[in-house]
mmCIF file with all atom_site columns, C-alpha atoms in Angstrom:
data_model
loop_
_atom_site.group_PDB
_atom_site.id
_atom_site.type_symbol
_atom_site.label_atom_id
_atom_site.label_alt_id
_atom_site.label_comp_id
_atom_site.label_asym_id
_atom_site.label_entity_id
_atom_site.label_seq_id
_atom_site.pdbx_PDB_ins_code
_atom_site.Cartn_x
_atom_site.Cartn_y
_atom_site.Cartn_z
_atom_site.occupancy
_atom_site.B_iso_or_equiv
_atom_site.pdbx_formal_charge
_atom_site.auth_seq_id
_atom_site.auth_comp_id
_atom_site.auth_asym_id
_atom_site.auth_atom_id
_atom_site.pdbx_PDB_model_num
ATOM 1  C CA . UNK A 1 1  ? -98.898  172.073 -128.123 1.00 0.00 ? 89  UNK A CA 1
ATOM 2  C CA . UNK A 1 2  ? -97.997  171.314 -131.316 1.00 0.00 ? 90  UNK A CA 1
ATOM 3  C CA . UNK A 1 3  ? -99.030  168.143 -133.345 1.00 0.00 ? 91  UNK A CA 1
ATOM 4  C CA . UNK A 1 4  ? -96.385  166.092 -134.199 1.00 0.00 ? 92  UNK A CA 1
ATOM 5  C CA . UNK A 1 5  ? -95.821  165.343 -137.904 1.00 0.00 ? 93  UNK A CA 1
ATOM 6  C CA . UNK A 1 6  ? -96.952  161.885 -138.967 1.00 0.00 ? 94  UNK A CA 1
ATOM 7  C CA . UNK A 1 7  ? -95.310  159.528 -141.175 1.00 0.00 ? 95  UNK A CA 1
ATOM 8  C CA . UNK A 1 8  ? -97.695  160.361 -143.836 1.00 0.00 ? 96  UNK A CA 1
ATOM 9  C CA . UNK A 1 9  ? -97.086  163.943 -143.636 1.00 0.00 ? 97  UNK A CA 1
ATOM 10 C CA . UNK A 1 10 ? -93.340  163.571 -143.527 1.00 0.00 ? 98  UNK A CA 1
ATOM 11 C CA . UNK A 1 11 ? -93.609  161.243 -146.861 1.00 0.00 ? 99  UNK A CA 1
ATOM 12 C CA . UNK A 1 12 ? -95.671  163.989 -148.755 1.00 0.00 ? 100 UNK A CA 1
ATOM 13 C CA . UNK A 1 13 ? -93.482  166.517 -147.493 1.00 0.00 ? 101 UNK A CA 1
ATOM 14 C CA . UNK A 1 14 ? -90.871  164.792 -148.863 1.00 0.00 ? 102 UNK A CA 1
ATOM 15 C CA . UNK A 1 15 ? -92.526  164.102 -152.437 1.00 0.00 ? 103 UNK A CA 1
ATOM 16 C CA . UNK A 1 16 ? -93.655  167.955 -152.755 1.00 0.00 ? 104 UNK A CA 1
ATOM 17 C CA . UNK A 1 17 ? -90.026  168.962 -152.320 1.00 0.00 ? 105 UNK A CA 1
ATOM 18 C CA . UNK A 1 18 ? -89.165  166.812 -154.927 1.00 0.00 ? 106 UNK A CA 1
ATOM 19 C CA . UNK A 1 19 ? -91.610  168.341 -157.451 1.00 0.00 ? 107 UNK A CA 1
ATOM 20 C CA . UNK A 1 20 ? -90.942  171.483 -156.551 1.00 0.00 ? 108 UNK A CA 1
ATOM 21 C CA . UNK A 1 21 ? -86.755  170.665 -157.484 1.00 0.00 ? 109 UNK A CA 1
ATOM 22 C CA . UNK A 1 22 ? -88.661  168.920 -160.608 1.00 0.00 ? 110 UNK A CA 1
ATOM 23 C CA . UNK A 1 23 ? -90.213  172.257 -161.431 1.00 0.00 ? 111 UNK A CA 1
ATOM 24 C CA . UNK A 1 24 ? -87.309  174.315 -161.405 1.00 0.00 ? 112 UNK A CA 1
ATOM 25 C CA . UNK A 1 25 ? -84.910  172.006 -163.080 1.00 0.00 ? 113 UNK A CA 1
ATOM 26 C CA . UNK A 1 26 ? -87.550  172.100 -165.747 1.00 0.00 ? 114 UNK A CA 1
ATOM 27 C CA . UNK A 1 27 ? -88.020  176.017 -165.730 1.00 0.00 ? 115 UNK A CA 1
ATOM 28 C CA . UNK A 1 28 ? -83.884  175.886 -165.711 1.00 0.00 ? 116 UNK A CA 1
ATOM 29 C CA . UNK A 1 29 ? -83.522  173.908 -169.013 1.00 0.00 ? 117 UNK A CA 1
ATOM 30 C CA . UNK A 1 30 ? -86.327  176.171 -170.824 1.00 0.00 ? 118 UNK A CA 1
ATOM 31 C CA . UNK A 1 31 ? -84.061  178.982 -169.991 1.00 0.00 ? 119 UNK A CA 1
ATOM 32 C CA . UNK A 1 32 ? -81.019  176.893 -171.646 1.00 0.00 ? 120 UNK A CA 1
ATOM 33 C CA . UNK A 1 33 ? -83.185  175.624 -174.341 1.00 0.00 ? 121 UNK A CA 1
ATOM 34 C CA . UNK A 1 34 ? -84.044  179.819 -175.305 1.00 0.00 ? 122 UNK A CA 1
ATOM 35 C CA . UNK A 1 35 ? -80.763  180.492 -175.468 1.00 0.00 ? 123 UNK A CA 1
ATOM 36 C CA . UNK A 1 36 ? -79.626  177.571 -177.520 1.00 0.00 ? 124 UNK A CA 1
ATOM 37 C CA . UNK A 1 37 ? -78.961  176.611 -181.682 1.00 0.00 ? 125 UNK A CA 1
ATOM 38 C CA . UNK A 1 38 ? -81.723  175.343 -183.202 1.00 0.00 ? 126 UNK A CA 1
ATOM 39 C CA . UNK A 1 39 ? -80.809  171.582 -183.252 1.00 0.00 ? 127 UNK A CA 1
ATOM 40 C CA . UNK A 1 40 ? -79.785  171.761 -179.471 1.00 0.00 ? 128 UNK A CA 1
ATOM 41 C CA . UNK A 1 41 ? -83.160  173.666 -178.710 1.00 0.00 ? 129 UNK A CA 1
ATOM 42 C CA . UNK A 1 42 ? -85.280  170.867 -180.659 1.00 0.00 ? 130 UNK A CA 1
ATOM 43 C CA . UNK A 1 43 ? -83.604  168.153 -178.670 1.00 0.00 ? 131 UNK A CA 1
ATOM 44 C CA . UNK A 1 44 ? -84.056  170.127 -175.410 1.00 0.00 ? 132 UNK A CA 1
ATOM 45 C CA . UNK A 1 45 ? -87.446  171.060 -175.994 1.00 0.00 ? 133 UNK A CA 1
ATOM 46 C CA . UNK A 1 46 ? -88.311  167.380 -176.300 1.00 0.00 ? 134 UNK A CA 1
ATOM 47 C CA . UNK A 1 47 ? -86.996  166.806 -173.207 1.00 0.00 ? 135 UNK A CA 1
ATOM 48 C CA . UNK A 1 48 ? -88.952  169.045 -171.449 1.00 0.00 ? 136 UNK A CA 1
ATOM 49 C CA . UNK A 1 49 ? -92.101  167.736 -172.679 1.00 0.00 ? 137 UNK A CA 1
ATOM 50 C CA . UNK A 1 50 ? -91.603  164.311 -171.228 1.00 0.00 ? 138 UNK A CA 1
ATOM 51 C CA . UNK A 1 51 ? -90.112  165.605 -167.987 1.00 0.00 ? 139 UNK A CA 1
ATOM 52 C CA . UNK A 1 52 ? -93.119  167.493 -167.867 1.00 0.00 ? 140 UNK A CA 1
ATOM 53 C CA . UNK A 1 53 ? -95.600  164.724 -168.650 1.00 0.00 ? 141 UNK A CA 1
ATOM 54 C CA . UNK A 1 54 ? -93.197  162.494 -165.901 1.00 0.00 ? 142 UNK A CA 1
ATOM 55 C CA . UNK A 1 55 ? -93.857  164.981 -163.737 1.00 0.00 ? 143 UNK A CA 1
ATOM 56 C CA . UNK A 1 56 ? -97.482  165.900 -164.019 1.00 0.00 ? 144 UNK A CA 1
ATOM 57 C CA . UNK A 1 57 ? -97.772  162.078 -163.915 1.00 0.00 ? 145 UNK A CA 1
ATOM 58 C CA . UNK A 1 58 ? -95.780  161.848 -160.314 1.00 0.00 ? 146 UNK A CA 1
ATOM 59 C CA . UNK A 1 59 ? -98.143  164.845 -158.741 1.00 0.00 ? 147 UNK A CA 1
ATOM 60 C CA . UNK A 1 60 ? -100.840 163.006 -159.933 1.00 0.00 ? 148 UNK A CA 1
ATOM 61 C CA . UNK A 1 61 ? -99.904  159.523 -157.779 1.00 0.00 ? 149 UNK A CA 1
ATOM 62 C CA . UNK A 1 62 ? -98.739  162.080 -155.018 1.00 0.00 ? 150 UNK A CA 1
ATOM 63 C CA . UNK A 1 63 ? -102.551 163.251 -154.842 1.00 0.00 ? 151 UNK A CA 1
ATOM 64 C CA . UNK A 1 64 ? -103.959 160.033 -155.198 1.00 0.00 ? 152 UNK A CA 1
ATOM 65 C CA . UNK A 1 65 ? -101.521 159.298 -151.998 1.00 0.00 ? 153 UNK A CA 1
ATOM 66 C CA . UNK A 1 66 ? -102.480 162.921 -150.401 1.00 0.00 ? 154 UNK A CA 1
ATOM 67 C CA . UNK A 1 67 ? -106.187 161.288 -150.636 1.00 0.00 ? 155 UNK A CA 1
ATOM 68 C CA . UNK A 1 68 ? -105.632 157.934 -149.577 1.00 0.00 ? 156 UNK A CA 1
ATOM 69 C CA . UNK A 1 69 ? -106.601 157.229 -146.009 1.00 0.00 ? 157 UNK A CA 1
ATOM 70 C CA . UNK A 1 70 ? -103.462 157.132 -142.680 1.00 0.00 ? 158 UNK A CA 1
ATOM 71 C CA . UNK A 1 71 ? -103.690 153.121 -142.890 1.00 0.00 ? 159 UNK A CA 1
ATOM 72 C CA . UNK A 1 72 ? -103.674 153.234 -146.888 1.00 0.00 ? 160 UNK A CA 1
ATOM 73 C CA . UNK A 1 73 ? -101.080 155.338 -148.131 1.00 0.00 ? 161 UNK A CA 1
ATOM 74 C CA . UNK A 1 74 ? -98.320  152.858 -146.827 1.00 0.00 ? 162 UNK A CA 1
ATOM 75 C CA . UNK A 1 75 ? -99.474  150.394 -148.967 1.00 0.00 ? 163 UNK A CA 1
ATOM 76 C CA . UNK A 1 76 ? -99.843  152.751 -151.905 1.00 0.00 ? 164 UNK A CA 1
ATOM 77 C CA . UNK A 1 77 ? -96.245  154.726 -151.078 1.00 0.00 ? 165 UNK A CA 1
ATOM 78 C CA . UNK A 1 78 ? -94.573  151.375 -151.161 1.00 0.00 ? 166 UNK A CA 1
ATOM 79 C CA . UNK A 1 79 ? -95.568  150.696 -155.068 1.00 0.00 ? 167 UNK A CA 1
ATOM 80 C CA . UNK A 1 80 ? -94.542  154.441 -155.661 1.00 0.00 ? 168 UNK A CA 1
ATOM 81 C CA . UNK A 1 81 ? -91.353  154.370 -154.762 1.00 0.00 ? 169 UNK A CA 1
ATOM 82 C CA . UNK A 1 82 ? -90.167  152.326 -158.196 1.00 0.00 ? 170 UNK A CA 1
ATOM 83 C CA . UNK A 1 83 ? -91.886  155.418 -160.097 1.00 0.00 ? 171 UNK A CA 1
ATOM 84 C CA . UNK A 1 84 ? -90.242  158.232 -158.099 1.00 0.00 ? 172 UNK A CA 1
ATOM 85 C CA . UNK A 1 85 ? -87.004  156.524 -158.873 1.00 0.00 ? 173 UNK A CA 1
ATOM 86 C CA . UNK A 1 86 ? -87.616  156.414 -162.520 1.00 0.00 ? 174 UNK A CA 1
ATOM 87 C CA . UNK A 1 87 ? -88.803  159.478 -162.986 1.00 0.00 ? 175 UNK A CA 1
ATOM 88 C CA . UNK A 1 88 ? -85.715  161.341 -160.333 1.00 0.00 ? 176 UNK A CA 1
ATOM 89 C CA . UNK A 1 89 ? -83.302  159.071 -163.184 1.00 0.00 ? 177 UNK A CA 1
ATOM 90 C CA . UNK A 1 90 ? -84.974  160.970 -165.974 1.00 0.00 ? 178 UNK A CA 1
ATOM 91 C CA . UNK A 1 91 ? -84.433  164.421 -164.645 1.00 0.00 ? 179 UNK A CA 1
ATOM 92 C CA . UNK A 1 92 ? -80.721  163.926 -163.954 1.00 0.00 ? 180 UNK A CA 1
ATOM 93 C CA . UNK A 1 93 ? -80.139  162.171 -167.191 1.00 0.00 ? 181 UNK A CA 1
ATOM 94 C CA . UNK A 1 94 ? -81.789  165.115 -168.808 1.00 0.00 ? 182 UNK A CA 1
ATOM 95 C CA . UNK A 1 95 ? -79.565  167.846 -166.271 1.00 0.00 ? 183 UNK A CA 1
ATOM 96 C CA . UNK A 1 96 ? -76.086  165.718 -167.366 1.00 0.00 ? 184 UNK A CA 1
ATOM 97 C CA . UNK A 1 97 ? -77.188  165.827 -170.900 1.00 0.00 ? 185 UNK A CA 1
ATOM 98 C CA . UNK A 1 98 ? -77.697  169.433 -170.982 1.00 0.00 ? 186 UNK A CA 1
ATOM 99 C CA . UNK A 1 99 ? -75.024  170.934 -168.984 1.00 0.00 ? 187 UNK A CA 1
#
């Protein structure tokens, strides 16, 4: 019989979907960035750091919540969600800007 997925699980399925979309919206606008002028691909390139950094900063607080125990991690989720948020605004300012 098959377990059935918990909460927990669920959540961090959730969150590594999201970096995943992070990672390819980020591998997207390097592929813009190559093929743009050199102002545009300054500006772009900038971008991508800091979605990167927002990013690398995210799957860090999703493996701190990977770690944390099954009566922990709804405490912990609850002060992530502000940062997800922040960070999903980012990448879709970032995707309008460079359309």
């Amino acid at each position: 019989m098959e377990k059935e997925m918990t909460d927990k699980e669920a959540y961090l399925q959730k969150l590594q979907a999201k970096l995943d979309e992070w990672e390819a919206n980020i591998n997207a606008l390097k592929a813009k960035a190559s093929g743009a002028n050199a102002d545009a691909q300054i500006q772009m390139n900038k971008q991508i750091r800091e979605l990167e950094s927002d990013k690398s900063e995210m799957k860090q607080k999703y493996e701190e919540l990977k770690a944390a125990s099954d009566e922990a991690w709804k405490d912990i989720s609850s002060g992530m969600e502000a940062a997800w948020d922040r960070v999903s605004a980012s990448f879709r300012n970032a995707a309008d800007r460079f359309k």
